[in-house]
Amino acid sequence: MGDTDKPQVSYERIEDGVDSKPQEYRKKLEQNSTGPWYFASNFLLFWALLFLAVVVPLLYRLPVANTIEDASKGGFIAERAYDNLYEFDKIGPKVTGSDANENKTVQFLLKELALIQQSVLDDYFDMEIDVQVTSGSYLKSEIIYMYRAVQNVIVKLSPKNSTSDTYLLVNSHFDSKPTSPSAGDAGHMVVTILEVLRVMSTTKQTFEHPIVFLINGAEEKSLLAAHGFISHKWATFCKVVLNLDAAGSGGREILFQTGPNHPWLVDSYKKNAKHPFATTMAEEIFQTGLLPSDTDFRIFTQYADLIGLDLGQCFNGYVYHTRYDRIDVIPRTSLQNTGDNVLGLVRGLSNATELRNLNAYSEGHAVFFDVLGLYFVSYSESNGIIFNYAVAGATIVLIFVSLWRTASASNVFTGHVVGWFILILVLQVIALLLGLGLPVVVAYLFDKYGLSLTYYSTPALLIGLYVCPSLIGLSLPSFIYLKLQRDDKVSFAKQLQLVLHGHATILALLGFGLTLYGLRTAYVVTWTLVFYIIPLAINLLTTLHDRGFAWTGVLKAFQVIPFLYNSYLFYTFVVVLTPMMGRFGLSTNPDLIVSALTALGTIFSLGFLVLLVHISRRSSLIFLGLLAVTALTVYTASSTQIGFPYRPKTNVERVHYLQARRVFYEYDGTVSKDESGYVFDFQDRRGAAPLMGTKVNLTGLVSMKSDCEKYMMCGVPLNYKSTESSRVNGMWLPREQPIETPSVPVLELLSKTVLADNKTVRFEFNLTSPDQTSLLIQPYEDVTVSNWSFLLSLLESKTSSSSPFCINISYGIDSSPLNFFIELTKPNGDFKVPLFKIGVSSLFIHSKGDALSLKLAASFPSFAVAIQFPAMYQRYIY
């Protein structure tokens, strides 16, 4: 029949491995099947542009702010809330115990509440206002937190003739840290509560359960006022709490704690929050206790057995607890976002049928997350476990089917393909370790050479420092394998598919392990796999799986969703946690945290996609490009001003220190030490280094480690929230002139009485001190504290005999002297020798200090914020 009767060579069939033809055909086919040299760079550029065009705008998206003209619609009015915030901000810092907090702010709140009460629809609602003055104490981490006369402003809004004895509690706080006007933390939430109360009390939309709005006056001092509320007459009826706080200013508020248990609360958030922003991952990270923050939510759930939701402002944490936390960094749109959500939640929760019988809905936790702020996903933890295992199992099964199909299409034994796949699996384990490890190595080296936090004010540096090394690590092992492997029986396209299967297999095993460990955050792994196995199933059900690189088209289309979500999720954490790295102290290398977080984001967002660059004939160029970006970034971060962490006003260095005087009295009443200086508690890894070479005179600055080994709590005043790490890493700058404190605390021994058993002695004291004072009590080895005026539970639970007892005392509107007693037991009954040491640590938070201290504070550079005040430490021996 001539030439037309000769069989035709089918390159496609050769690619599938069905026909066995000369090797040159195969090489020609593989060359023609790969993309052009510029494919890899354009491919990665596409995903970068997609991130910038979709993820970033949606993360920062805020609703249009309502004005007074919109009041008739019955919604939250950001303009009114902003006007209230302006007045709140004008008051200035509101430290518990100060006139600004105890008088000016309370009067501001009562004035606004009186205006709201005048407009209440009396036919529909009853409104009651109460100012609680509360005292008490509680135990946390072997420290007693004692408070006296702190204030709460409380409002109860009830439907007319309500018979419900189950109340909803809505809480925030109006006090602040020293120097901070607290517009964000938590003035933003305070004015949100006022506006929500105004809207609900002036619209005819009723509700079933009474609502208690608590605006408490002592949160920053270890959550004291929230604990004090537990004794209020309305507290026993409160069963669910909506807690509102902040670790930043402006932007969206995140739901980061729920429950405990009661997954219906998450369902309520899903139904009623207009602008969802939440993730189980945030909840599990926060509840590890690793972050330098806490909220009243812990008090309500731990001490009052409440359940609820914890929401907080989280963006722009750079100004958090500084003098720059002002109204000018909070847009009205941010208030509208929070107001819409809180109003919806308060209305939803106050009508929740679950409040009628909470015990019936108490089982289990929830898995929850928002998708780009557009949609909210939630399901029970039990369903999540089943889902995680099912997806992990389906992944393994479909990959095995794919291996079998590959062997069949390639006309080889399945064992042959499995053998290569095991090698690939090992290489992908190495790839994941490199993808995570290379950024961590960069972080370690930067920190080793004193260059930590280079990204602090220039987050774009994270791309070159951590993202690019992670991409190199993820793709390098497979790049080497695909270049060196000599398996002519299985095509290049299918070898590449095996590489992606290897990555998926590891994720499946990871998802299985995380679920078995009990982490709900495993949902991230599961949903990433879902959008791999769906296109895999489609490819297997069609001929695409066996047609060269045709399978990549479906995969890339489906990868859009996990890329957008995972990059959105991890970018959120980078944005939120980066400012916190300026508050982790000297002992923690924050770069390790940020590098690992960025690497995980890269792995989950681009783990499958970056492997597709091997399709390009010149994929080596992408490695050179990534290396070039990393090298340029390393140079920029280490050798130019761009890598300097701090910027005035926007990205400041926090410098906490005390103007400290310490006096040591011996057993006979003589003074063995009386010296003054500045006690520095540096808030970030760089410590004093950025201040060297500036106008600040730090000559003589020394470590306090030796003092910490000799004296109780290092023998210096305890800072506002002093931790063991901050004390041990503290620095002492001596000063010749004595520190001038506003007053001198007085500890007066009233009596010393030996009790009837002749083995116990009772000391009674009177203490006159400022509103922030700590007592340290250290008995000698043969002496036991058997009774005292404070919580007895500390005497029963204290595990370490070497560390002193610590009682932190805070006053609100009552700073009268404190009377207390201590009873000590000694087996031999000899009480004519030293029995115990007692330290009095006093902070004069409301004073700026003497002239010399003010001169030092004024010498700090513009990029540093000094947070300081006078303090005194007195050590006695009795």
PDB file of C-alpha atoms in Angstrom, residues 279-285 365-369 377 379-393 395 504 506-531 562 565-566 569-570 573 600 604:
ATOM      1  CA  THR A 279      -8.773  31.102  62.914  1.00  0.00           C
ATOM      2  CA  THR A 280      -8.355  28.096  65.157  1.00  0.00           C
ATOM      3  CA  MET A 281      -4.614  28.470  64.636  1.00  0.00           C
ATOM      4  CA  ALA A 282      -4.638  31.834  66.436  1.00  0.00           C
ATOM      5  CA  GLU A 283      -6.515  30.288  69.348  1.00  0.00           C
ATOM      6  CA  GLU A 284      -4.077  27.429  69.759  1.00  0.00           C
ATOM      7  CA  ILE A 285      -1.014  29.690  69.459  1.00  0.00           C
ATOM      8  CA  HIS A 365     -14.430  22.356  70.462  1.00  0.00           C
ATOM      9  CA  ALA A 366     -14.775  23.826  66.995  1.00  0.00           C
ATOM     10  CA  VAL A 367     -12.533  24.187  63.977  1.00  0.00           C
ATOM     11  CA  PHE A 368     -13.033  27.602  62.421  1.00  0.00           C
ATOM     12  CA  PHE A 369     -11.439  30.014  59.976  1.00  0.00           C
ATOM     13  CA  VAL A 377     -16.003  28.040  57.749  1.00  0.00           C
ATOM     14  CA  TYR A 379     -17.350  22.568  62.008  1.00  0.00           C
ATOM     15  CA  SER A 380     -17.047  20.524  65.188  1.00  0.00           C
ATOM     16  CA  GLU A 381     -13.720  19.135  66.326  1.00  0.00           C
ATOM     17  CA  SER A 382     -15.078  15.593  66.115  1.00  0.00           C
ATOM     18  CA  ASN A 383     -16.104  16.097  62.490  1.00  0.00           C
ATOM     19  CA  GLY A 384     -12.740  17.712  61.878  1.00  0.00           C
ATOM     20  CA  ILE A 385     -10.924  14.627  63.138  1.00  0.00           C
ATOM     21  CA  ILE A 386     -12.912  12.393  60.806  1.00  0.00           C
ATOM     22  CA  PHE A 387     -12.348  14.821  57.931  1.00  0.00           C
ATOM     23  CA  ASN A 388      -8.592  15.008  58.583  1.00  0.00           C
ATOM     24  CA  TYR A 389      -8.169  11.240  58.658  1.00  0.00           C
ATOM     25  CA  ALA A 390     -10.392  10.796  55.600  1.00  0.00           C
ATOM     26  CA  VAL A 391      -8.439  13.299  53.516  1.00  0.00           C
ATOM     27  CA  ALA A 392      -5.082  11.893  54.625  1.00  0.00           C
ATOM     28  CA  GLY A 393      -6.275   8.386  53.794  1.00  0.00           C
ATOM     29  CA  THR A 395      -4.449  11.107  49.580  1.00  0.00           C
ATOM     30  CA  ALA A 504       1.521  15.283  49.276  1.00  0.00           C
ATOM     31  CA  ILE A 506       4.447  13.903  53.659  1.00  0.00           C
ATOM     32  CA  LEU A 507       1.617  16.388  54.215  1.00  0.00           C
ATOM     33  CA  ALA A 508      -0.822  13.488  54.640  1.00  0.00           C
ATOM     34  CA  LEU A 509       1.417  11.929  57.281  1.00  0.00           C
ATOM     35  CA  LEU A 510       1.815  15.325  58.945  1.00  0.00           C
ATOM     36  CA  GLY A 511      -1.934  15.855  58.992  1.00  0.00           C
ATOM     37  CA  PHE A 512      -2.420  12.432  60.512  1.00  0.00           C
ATOM     38  CA  GLY A 513       0.182  13.142  63.205  1.00  0.00           C
ATOM     39  CA  LEU A 514      -1.163  16.583  64.121  1.00  0.00           C
ATOM     40  CA  THR A 515      -4.677  15.204  64.383  1.00  0.00           C
ATOM     41  CA  LEU A 516      -3.504  12.327  66.545  1.00  0.00           C
ATOM     42  CA  TYR A 517      -1.715  14.857  68.766  1.00  0.00           C
ATOM     43  CA  GLY A 518      -4.978  16.779  69.150  1.00  0.00           C
ATOM     44  CA  LEU A 519      -4.204  20.001  67.271  1.00  0.00           C
ATOM     45  CA  ARG A 520      -7.185  21.480  65.469  1.00  0.00           C
ATOM     46  CA  THR A 521      -4.711  23.528  63.409  1.00  0.00           C
ATOM     47  CA  ALA A 522      -4.300  20.340  61.355  1.00  0.00           C
ATOM     48  CA  TYR A 523      -7.130  21.768  59.256  1.00  0.00           C
ATOM     49  CA  VAL A 524      -4.508  23.811  57.381  1.00  0.00           C
ATOM     50  CA  VAL A 525      -2.814  20.617  56.199  1.00  0.00           C
ATOM     51  CA  THR A 526      -6.118  18.940  55.414  1.00  0.00           C
ATOM     52  CA  TRP A 527      -7.531  21.713  53.258  1.00  0.00           C
ATOM     53  CA  THR A 528      -4.220  22.074  51.444  1.00  0.00           C
ATOM     54  CA  LEU A 529      -4.440  18.382  50.545  1.00  0.00           C
ATOM     55  CA  VAL A 530      -8.088  18.637  49.510  1.00  0.00           C
ATOM     56  CA  PHE A 531      -7.103  20.871  46.617  1.00  0.00           C
ATOM     57  CA  PRO A 562      -5.017  26.955  48.848  1.00  0.00           C
ATOM     58  CA  TYR A 565      -5.894  31.020  51.778  1.00  0.00           C
ATOM     59  CA  ASN A 566      -2.539  29.829  53.092  1.00  0.00           C
ATOM     60  CA  LEU A 569      -3.322  32.997  56.854  1.00  0.00           C
ATOM     61  CA  PHE A 570       0.428  33.102  57.311  1.00  0.00           C
ATOM     62  CA  PHE A 573       0.426  35.989  61.460  1.00  0.00           C
ATOM     63  CA  LEU A 600       5.769  27.404  56.955  1.00  0.00           C
ATOM     64  CA  PHE A 604       1.906  25.569  52.512  1.00  0.00           C
TER      65      PHE A 604
END
